[in-house]
Short mmCIF file of C-alpha atoms in Angstrom, two decimals:
data_model
loop_
_atom_site.label_atom_id
_atom_site.label_comp_id
_atom_site.label_asym_id
_atom_site.label_seq_id
_atom_site.Cartn_x
_atom_site.Cartn_y
_atom_site.Cartn_z
CA MET A 124 -25.41 -10.77 10.19
CA VAL A 125 -26.81 -12.29 13.37
CA LEU A 126 -30.44 -11.70 14.17
CA SER A 127 -31.38 -11.89 17.83
CA PRO A 128 -34.32 -10.77 19.98
CA GLY A 129 -34.05 -7.34 21.55
CA ALA A 130 -30.85 -6.24 19.79
CA ALA A 131 -30.02 -2.54 20.15
CA PRO A 132 -29.88 -0.31 17.05
CA VAL A 133 -26.50 -0.24 15.32
CA ALA A 134 -25.18 2.58 13.13
CA SER A 135 -22.25 2.45 10.69
CA ARG A 136 -20.67 5.50 9.03
CA THR A 137 -17.80 5.43 6.57
CA ARG A 138 -15.96 7.59 4.05
CA ARG A 139 -14.01 4.74 2.45
CA CYS A 140 -15.32 2.25 -0.12
CA ASP A 141 -13.49 -0.73 1.41
CA GLU A 142 -15.03 0.05 4.81
CA TRP A 143 -18.40 0.39 3.09
CA ARG A 144 -18.14 -3.10 1.61
CA GLU A 145 -17.37 -4.47 5.06
CA ALA A 146 -20.31 -2.57 6.62
CA LEU A 147 -22.69 -4.03 4.02
CA ARG A 148 -21.28 -7.54 4.54
CA HIS A 149 -21.71 -7.21 8.31
CA ASP A 150 -25.29 -5.90 8.19
CA PHE A 151 -26.47 -7.88 5.16
CA VAL A 152 -24.37 -10.16 2.93
CA ALA A 153 -21.13 -9.86 0.97
CA LEU A 154 -21.51 -7.57 -2.06
CA ASP A 155 -19.22 -6.30 -4.79
CA VAL A 156 -19.52 -2.49 -4.63
CA ALA A 157 -18.56 -0.24 -7.56
CA PRO A 158 -19.02 3.51 -6.99
CA ASP A 159 -19.99 5.61 -10.02
CA ARG A 160 -16.60 7.03 -11.06
CA ARG A 161 -18.24 9.66 -13.27
CA ARG A 162 -19.52 11.39 -10.17
CA GLY A 163 -16.15 12.24 -8.65
CA GLY A 164 -15.87 13.67 -5.16
CA SER A 165 -15.44 11.84 -1.87
CA PHE A 166 -17.11 8.59 -0.79
CA ALA A 167 -19.65 8.42 2.04
CA GLY A 168 -22.10 5.83 3.27
CA ALA A 169 -24.31 5.12 6.28
CA VAL A 170 -26.24 2.10 7.57
CA ASP A 171 -28.60 2.25 10.56
CA SER A 172 -30.02 -1.13 11.61
CA ALA A 173 -32.24 -2.45 14.39
CA THR A 174 -33.86 -5.83 14.91
CA LEU A 175 -37.29 -7.05 15.90
CA ALA A 176 -36.61 -10.70 16.77
CA HIS A 177 -35.66 -12.26 13.41
CA LEU A 178 -36.53 -9.16 11.34
CA GLN A 179 -33.79 -6.62 10.68
CA VAL A 180 -34.88 -3.09 9.74
CA SER A 181 -32.23 -0.92 8.07
CA ARG A 182 -31.87 2.53 6.57
CA VAL A 183 -29.06 2.65 3.99
CA SER A 184 -27.71 5.70 2.14
CA SER A 185 -24.60 6.44 0.10
CA VAL A 186 -23.23 7.87 -3.14
CA PRO A 187 -24.23 6.56 -6.62
CA GLN A 188 -23.01 2.98 -7.03
CA THR A 189 -23.74 -0.56 -8.15
CA CYS A 190 -23.94 -3.33 -5.53
CA ARG A 191 -23.72 -6.86 -6.91
CA ARG A 192 -24.24 -10.23 -5.29
CA THR A 193 -22.15 -12.23 -7.73
CA PRO A 194 -22.64 -15.99 -8.29
CA GLN A 195 -19.31 -16.57 -6.53
CA LEU A 196 -20.32 -14.57 -3.44
CA ALA A 197 -23.72 -16.29 -3.27
CA HIS A 198 -22.14 -19.74 -3.64
CA ARG A 199 -19.67 -19.16 -0.80
CA ASP A 200 -22.39 -18.12 1.68
CA ASP A 201 -24.80 -20.72 3.08
CA ARG A 202 -26.98 -18.10 4.80
CA ARG A 203 -30.32 -17.45 3.10
CA PHE A 204 -32.27 -14.22 3.50
CA LEU A 205 -35.34 -12.72 1.91
CA GLN A 206 -35.11 -8.95 1.68
CA VAL A 207 -37.46 -6.15 0.76
CA GLY A 208 -35.97 -2.92 -0.56
CA MET A 209 -38.11 0.23 -0.42
CA LEU A 210 -36.71 3.35 -2.05
CA ALA A 211 -37.00 6.45 0.13
CA ARG A 212 -35.17 8.87 -2.19
CA GLY A 213 -32.97 8.86 -5.26
CA THR A 214 -33.15 6.24 -7.99
CA ALA A 215 -32.86 2.45 -7.83
CA VAL A 216 -32.90 -0.49 -10.24
CA LEU A 217 -32.98 -4.08 -8.95
CA ASP A 218 -32.01 -7.05 -11.15
CA GLN A 219 -32.62 -10.70 -10.23
CA ASP A 220 -33.84 -13.88 -11.92
CA GLY A 221 -33.77 -12.28 -15.38
CA ARG A 222 -36.06 -9.41 -14.39
CA ARG A 223 -35.50 -5.73 -13.69
CA ALA A 224 -37.49 -3.50 -11.33
CA VAL A 225 -37.10 0.26 -11.72
CA LEU A 226 -38.14 1.86 -8.44
CA HIS A 227 -39.32 5.36 -7.71
CA PRO A 228 -39.48 6.75 -4.15
CA GLY A 229 -42.12 4.90 -2.12
CA GLN A 230 -42.01 1.75 -4.26
CA LEU A 231 -40.61 -1.61 -3.18
CA ALA A 232 -39.31 -4.89 -4.53
CA LEU A 233 -38.14 -8.15 -2.95
CA TYR A 234 -35.13 -10.34 -3.62
CA GLU A 235 -33.29 -13.36 -2.19
CA THR A 236 -29.64 -13.44 -1.21
CA GLU A 237 -28.94 -17.07 -2.14
CA ARG A 238 -29.05 -16.11 -5.83
CA PRO A 239 -27.20 -13.34 -7.69
CA PHE A 240 -28.77 -9.88 -7.73
CA ALA A 241 -27.69 -6.30 -8.36
CA TRP A 242 -28.76 -2.85 -7.19
CA GLN A 243 -27.99 0.23 -9.30
CA LEU A 244 -28.42 3.22 -7.02
CA GLY A 245 -28.24 6.83 -8.13
CA GLY A 246 -28.59 10.37 -6.92
CA ASP A 247 -28.87 11.24 -3.24
CA TRP A 248 -30.32 7.81 -2.53
CA GLU A 249 -31.73 6.17 0.58
CA LEU A 250 -33.00 2.60 0.65
CA LEU A 251 -35.01 0.99 3.44
CA VAL A 252 -34.10 -2.69 3.69
CA PHE A 253 -36.10 -5.31 5.60
CA THR A 254 -34.39 -8.67 6.11
CA TRP A 255 -35.84 -12.01 7.24
CA PRO A 256 -34.15 -15.43 7.35
CA ARG A 257 -35.56 -17.11 4.24
CA ASP A 258 -36.98 -20.00 6.26
CA ALA A 259 -39.03 -17.57 8.37
CA ILE A 260 -41.15 -16.57 5.35
CA ASP A 261 -43.94 -18.98 4.42
CA LEU A 262 -43.37 -18.66 0.69
CA THR A 263 -42.46 -21.49 -1.65
CA GLY A 264 -39.38 -21.27 -3.82
CA GLY A 265 -41.56 -21.00 -6.91
CA GLU A 266 -43.64 -18.19 -5.42
CA SER A 267 -40.63 -16.15 -4.38
CA ALA A 268 -38.85 -16.75 -7.70
CA ALA A 269 -41.96 -15.39 -9.45
CA ALA A 270 -41.97 -12.29 -7.24
CA THR A 271 -38.31 -11.23 -7.14
CA ALA A 272 -37.26 -8.01 -8.92
CA ARG A 273 -40.85 -6.94 -9.56
CA ARG A 274 -42.04 -3.48 -8.69
CA PHE A 275 -45.03 -3.62 -6.37
CA ASP A 276 -47.81 -1.06 -6.61
CA THR A 277 -47.78 0.71 -3.24
CA ARG A 278 -50.48 3.26 -4.10
CA ALA A 279 -53.47 1.04 -3.34
CA GLY A 280 -54.57 -2.38 -2.14
CA LEU A 281 -52.34 -4.76 -0.23
CA GLY A 282 -49.20 -3.08 -1.56
CA ALA A 283 -50.21 0.18 0.12
CA VAL A 284 -50.90 -1.67 3.39
CA VAL A 285 -47.50 -3.41 3.34
CA ALA A 286 -45.66 -0.22 2.43
CA GLY A 287 -47.38 1.68 5.24
CA VAL A 288 -46.45 -0.95 7.81
CA LEU A 289 -42.82 -1.06 6.65
CA ARG A 290 -42.49 2.71 6.69
CA GLY A 291 -43.95 2.75 10.21
CA LEU A 292 -41.29 0.32 11.47
CA VAL A 293 -38.61 2.75 10.30
CA ARG A 294 -40.30 6.02 11.23
CA ASP A 295 -41.51 4.99 14.67
CA PRO A 296 -39.84 1.72 15.78
CA PRO A 297 -41.96 -0.02 18.44
CA SER A 298 -40.52 -0.91 21.84
CA LEU A 299 -41.60 -4.52 22.37
CA SER A 300 -40.98 -7.52 24.57
CA ALA A 301 -39.18 -10.43 22.90
CA PRO A 302 -42.46 -12.37 22.31
CA GLY A 303 -44.10 -9.20 20.98
CA ALA A 304 -41.18 -8.53 18.64
CA MET A 305 -41.38 -12.09 17.33
CA ARG A 306 -45.11 -11.76 16.62
CA VAL A 307 -44.60 -8.47 14.79
CA ALA A 308 -41.72 -9.92 12.73
CA ASP A 309 -43.90 -12.91 11.81
CA GLU A 310 -46.99 -10.81 11.02
CA VAL A 311 -45.09 -8.38 8.81
CA GLY A 312 -43.31 -11.30 7.13
CA GLY A 313 -46.73 -12.87 6.56
CA LEU A 314 -47.95 -9.70 4.84
CA VAL A 315 -44.88 -9.66 2.59
CA GLY A 316 -45.38 -13.36 1.78
CA THR A 317 -49.04 -12.78 0.94
CA LEU A 318 -48.18 -9.82 -1.29
CA ALA A 319 -45.60 -11.91 -3.16
CA GLY A 320 -47.86 -14.97 -3.39
CA GLU A 321 -50.69 -12.96 -4.92
CA LEU A 322 -48.61 -12.33 -8.04
CA ALA A 323 -49.30 -15.79 -9.41
CA PRO A 324 -52.72 -17.15 -8.33
CA PRO A 325 -53.49 -20.64 -9.65
CA ALA A 326 -55.22 -20.88 -13.01
CA VAL A 327 -58.64 -22.48 -13.27
CA GLY A 328 -57.19 -25.74 -14.60
CA GLU A 329 -54.84 -25.94 -11.62
CA ARG A 330 -57.46 -25.67 -8.88
CA ALA A 331 -57.62 -29.41 -8.14
CA HIS A 332 -53.84 -29.44 -7.91
CA ALA A 333 -53.91 -26.39 -5.63
CA ASP A 334 -56.66 -27.89 -3.43
CA LEU A 335 -54.61 -31.06 -2.90
CA ARG A 336 -51.58 -28.96 -2.06
CA VAL A 337 -53.59 -27.06 0.58
CA ARG A 338 -54.78 -30.34 2.15
CA VAL A 339 -51.25 -31.73 2.17
CA GLU A 340 -49.87 -28.54 3.72
CA ARG A 341 -52.53 -28.65 6.46
CA TYR A 342 -51.80 -32.32 7.19
CA LEU A 343 -48.09 -31.63 7.29
CA ASP A 344 -48.49 -28.79 9.81
CA GLU A 345 -50.77 -30.90 12.01
CA HIS A 346 -48.27 -33.80 12.18
CA LEU A 347 -44.93 -32.04 12.61
CA ALA A 348 -44.39 -33.68 16.02
CA ASP A 349 -44.39 -37.14 14.40
CA PRO A 350 -40.73 -38.05 13.78
CA ASP A 351 -41.87 -40.48 11.07
CA LEU A 352 -43.57 -37.74 9.05
CA GLY A 353 -42.22 -37.91 5.53
CA PRO A 354 -43.18 -38.29 1.87
CA ALA A 355 -44.35 -41.91 2.27
CA SER A 356 -46.69 -41.26 5.20
CA ILE A 357 -48.06 -38.04 3.68
CA ALA A 358 -48.71 -39.74 0.33
CA ALA A 359 -50.48 -42.67 2.00
CA ALA A 360 -52.71 -40.35 4.02
CA HIS A 361 -53.88 -38.64 0.82
CA PHE A 362 -54.18 -41.79 -1.33
CA VAL A 363 -51.55 -40.68 -3.84
CA SER A 364 -48.19 -42.16 -4.75
CA THR A 365 -44.97 -40.63 -3.47
CA ARG A 366 -44.17 -39.85 -7.11
CA GLN A 367 -47.38 -37.82 -7.38
CA LEU A 368 -46.59 -36.09 -4.10
CA HIS A 369 -43.13 -35.07 -5.29
CA ARG A 370 -44.63 -33.75 -8.53
CA LEU A 371 -47.09 -31.73 -6.44
CA PHE A 372 -44.17 -29.91 -4.81
CA ALA A 373 -41.89 -29.82 -7.85
CA GLY A 374 -43.31 -26.56 -9.19
CA SER A 375 -42.77 -24.79 -5.87
CA GLY A 376 -38.99 -25.09 -5.93
CA GLU A 377 -39.12 -26.75 -2.50
CA SER A 378 -39.07 -30.50 -1.85
CA VAL A 379 -41.45 -32.22 0.56
CA THR A 380 -38.59 -32.95 2.96
CA ARG A 381 -37.38 -29.36 2.93
CA ARG A 382 -40.92 -28.09 3.53
CA ILE A 383 -41.19 -30.35 6.60
CA ARG A 384 -37.84 -29.18 7.96
CA ARG A 385 -38.69 -25.51 7.42
CA ALA A 386 -42.03 -25.88 9.21
CA ARG A 387 -40.44 -27.76 12.13
CA LEU A 388 -37.74 -25.13 12.54
CA ASP A 389 -40.27 -22.32 12.42
CA ARG A 390 -42.45 -23.94 15.08
CA ALA A 391 -39.40 -24.65 17.26
CA ARG A 392 -38.38 -21.00 16.90
CA ARG A 393 -41.80 -19.90 18.10
CA ASP A 394 -41.63 -22.29 21.05
CA LEU A 395 -38.20 -21.04 22.07
CA ALA A 396 -39.43 -17.43 22.05
CA ASP A 397 -42.57 -18.26 24.04
CA PRO A 398 -42.08 -17.16 27.69
CA ARG A 399 -44.54 -19.84 28.80
CA LEU A 400 -42.03 -22.47 27.63
CA ALA A 401 -38.95 -20.79 29.10
CA ALA A 402 -38.36 -23.71 31.49
CA THR A 403 -38.73 -26.35 28.77
CA PRO A 404 -35.30 -27.81 27.84
CA VAL A 405 -34.12 -27.21 24.29
CA GLY A 406 -34.02 -30.96 23.70
CA GLN A 407 -37.69 -31.26 24.60
CA VAL A 408 -38.56 -28.38 22.27
CA ALA A 409 -36.70 -30.21 19.51
CA ARG A 410 -38.51 -33.50 20.16
CA ARG A 411 -41.98 -31.92 20.34
CA ASN A 412 -41.31 -30.59 16.84
CA GLY A 413 -40.21 -33.87 15.34
CA PHE A 414 -36.41 -33.61 15.73
CA THR A 415 -34.86 -36.75 17.20
CA ASP A 416 -31.22 -35.63 16.86
CA LEU A 417 -30.45 -32.63 19.13
CA ALA A 418 -27.10 -31.91 17.46
CA GLY A 419 -28.72 -31.98 14.03
CA PHE A 420 -31.48 -29.69 15.27
CA SER A 421 -28.94 -27.20 16.64
CA ARG A 422 -27.01 -27.14 13.36
CA ALA A 423 -30.17 -26.67 11.30
CA PHE A 424 -31.46 -23.93 13.62
CA ARG A 425 -28.18 -21.99 13.49
CA ALA A 426 -28.05 -22.30 9.71
CA ALA A 427 -31.61 -20.96 9.39
CA TYR A 428 -31.58 -18.18 12.01
CA GLY A 429 -27.94 -17.33 12.63
CA VAL A 430 -27.87 -18.27 16.33
CA PRO A 431 -28.02 -21.53 18.32
CA PRO A 432 -31.41 -22.46 19.82
CA SER A 433 -30.37 -21.54 23.37
CA ALA A 434 -29.39 -18.00 22.29
CA TYR A 435 -32.77 -17.40 20.65
CA ARG A 436 -34.64 -17.54 23.95
CA PRO A 437 -35.69 -14.22 25.54
CA ARG A 438 -33.29 -12.98 28.17
CA PRO A 439 -34.80 -12.86 31.70
#
């Protein structure tokens, strides 16, 4: 799957299981599909997808089946996506990270494609799937691992707000400029990240730890342009050892270095989509975000967002 600004909607229809596997691989990631043989009858499946910058919005429907992201399939794919599945009709069960979410129509759950997962889908089912590059979601590895395969309450509170926004993107897709699409993709991704992060608020005894983490995160974001930003300089600025700093991030599932790279890539992505910076060379965008190696920046950007930096810019 390649996410790009302003991509036209794409529809796939098939009556063969092998073609269905290929359609799912093209629009999402490689999956092992096993139709429910007890059902009998012919096979049918449909995927309708559109993109808003780096967010892909899809409507998926088919016959009863199990779709598995096996460890082997996940290991062979270096792309990383965070996905939200919202059941529109039928039945659905999502398994990931040792948990199981049983969804009823209107409910949603999130999952990550870099680790094994499985969907068991039954009846005349339709699933709405929302896909972001994992690095576009400001959610630590620990936070997302705590939120995967959990059924969110969409009847009230933030869950109802998120569900309403997601349904609106499918029911009435907005026609937006490339910068507008990017802002919407980021804002909706921010809502999803907040919903997931609220599952595990810090305990009272962890508040000092959490406060230091907030200060470190703020410092990191304010100094991304400094090519020398790293664990040693961050630790020194906060009067802690690098060992303490690494422990601070250990529970999140994301290292300090990876957090810096993710933030730099995200800011570079925003710069590239900003029409006010359309005349700024890609190399300058890379340098202003702390990348000193243009080739390394291009490789990291493509790995995170599926396209090279030059292709991410809005078309004139």
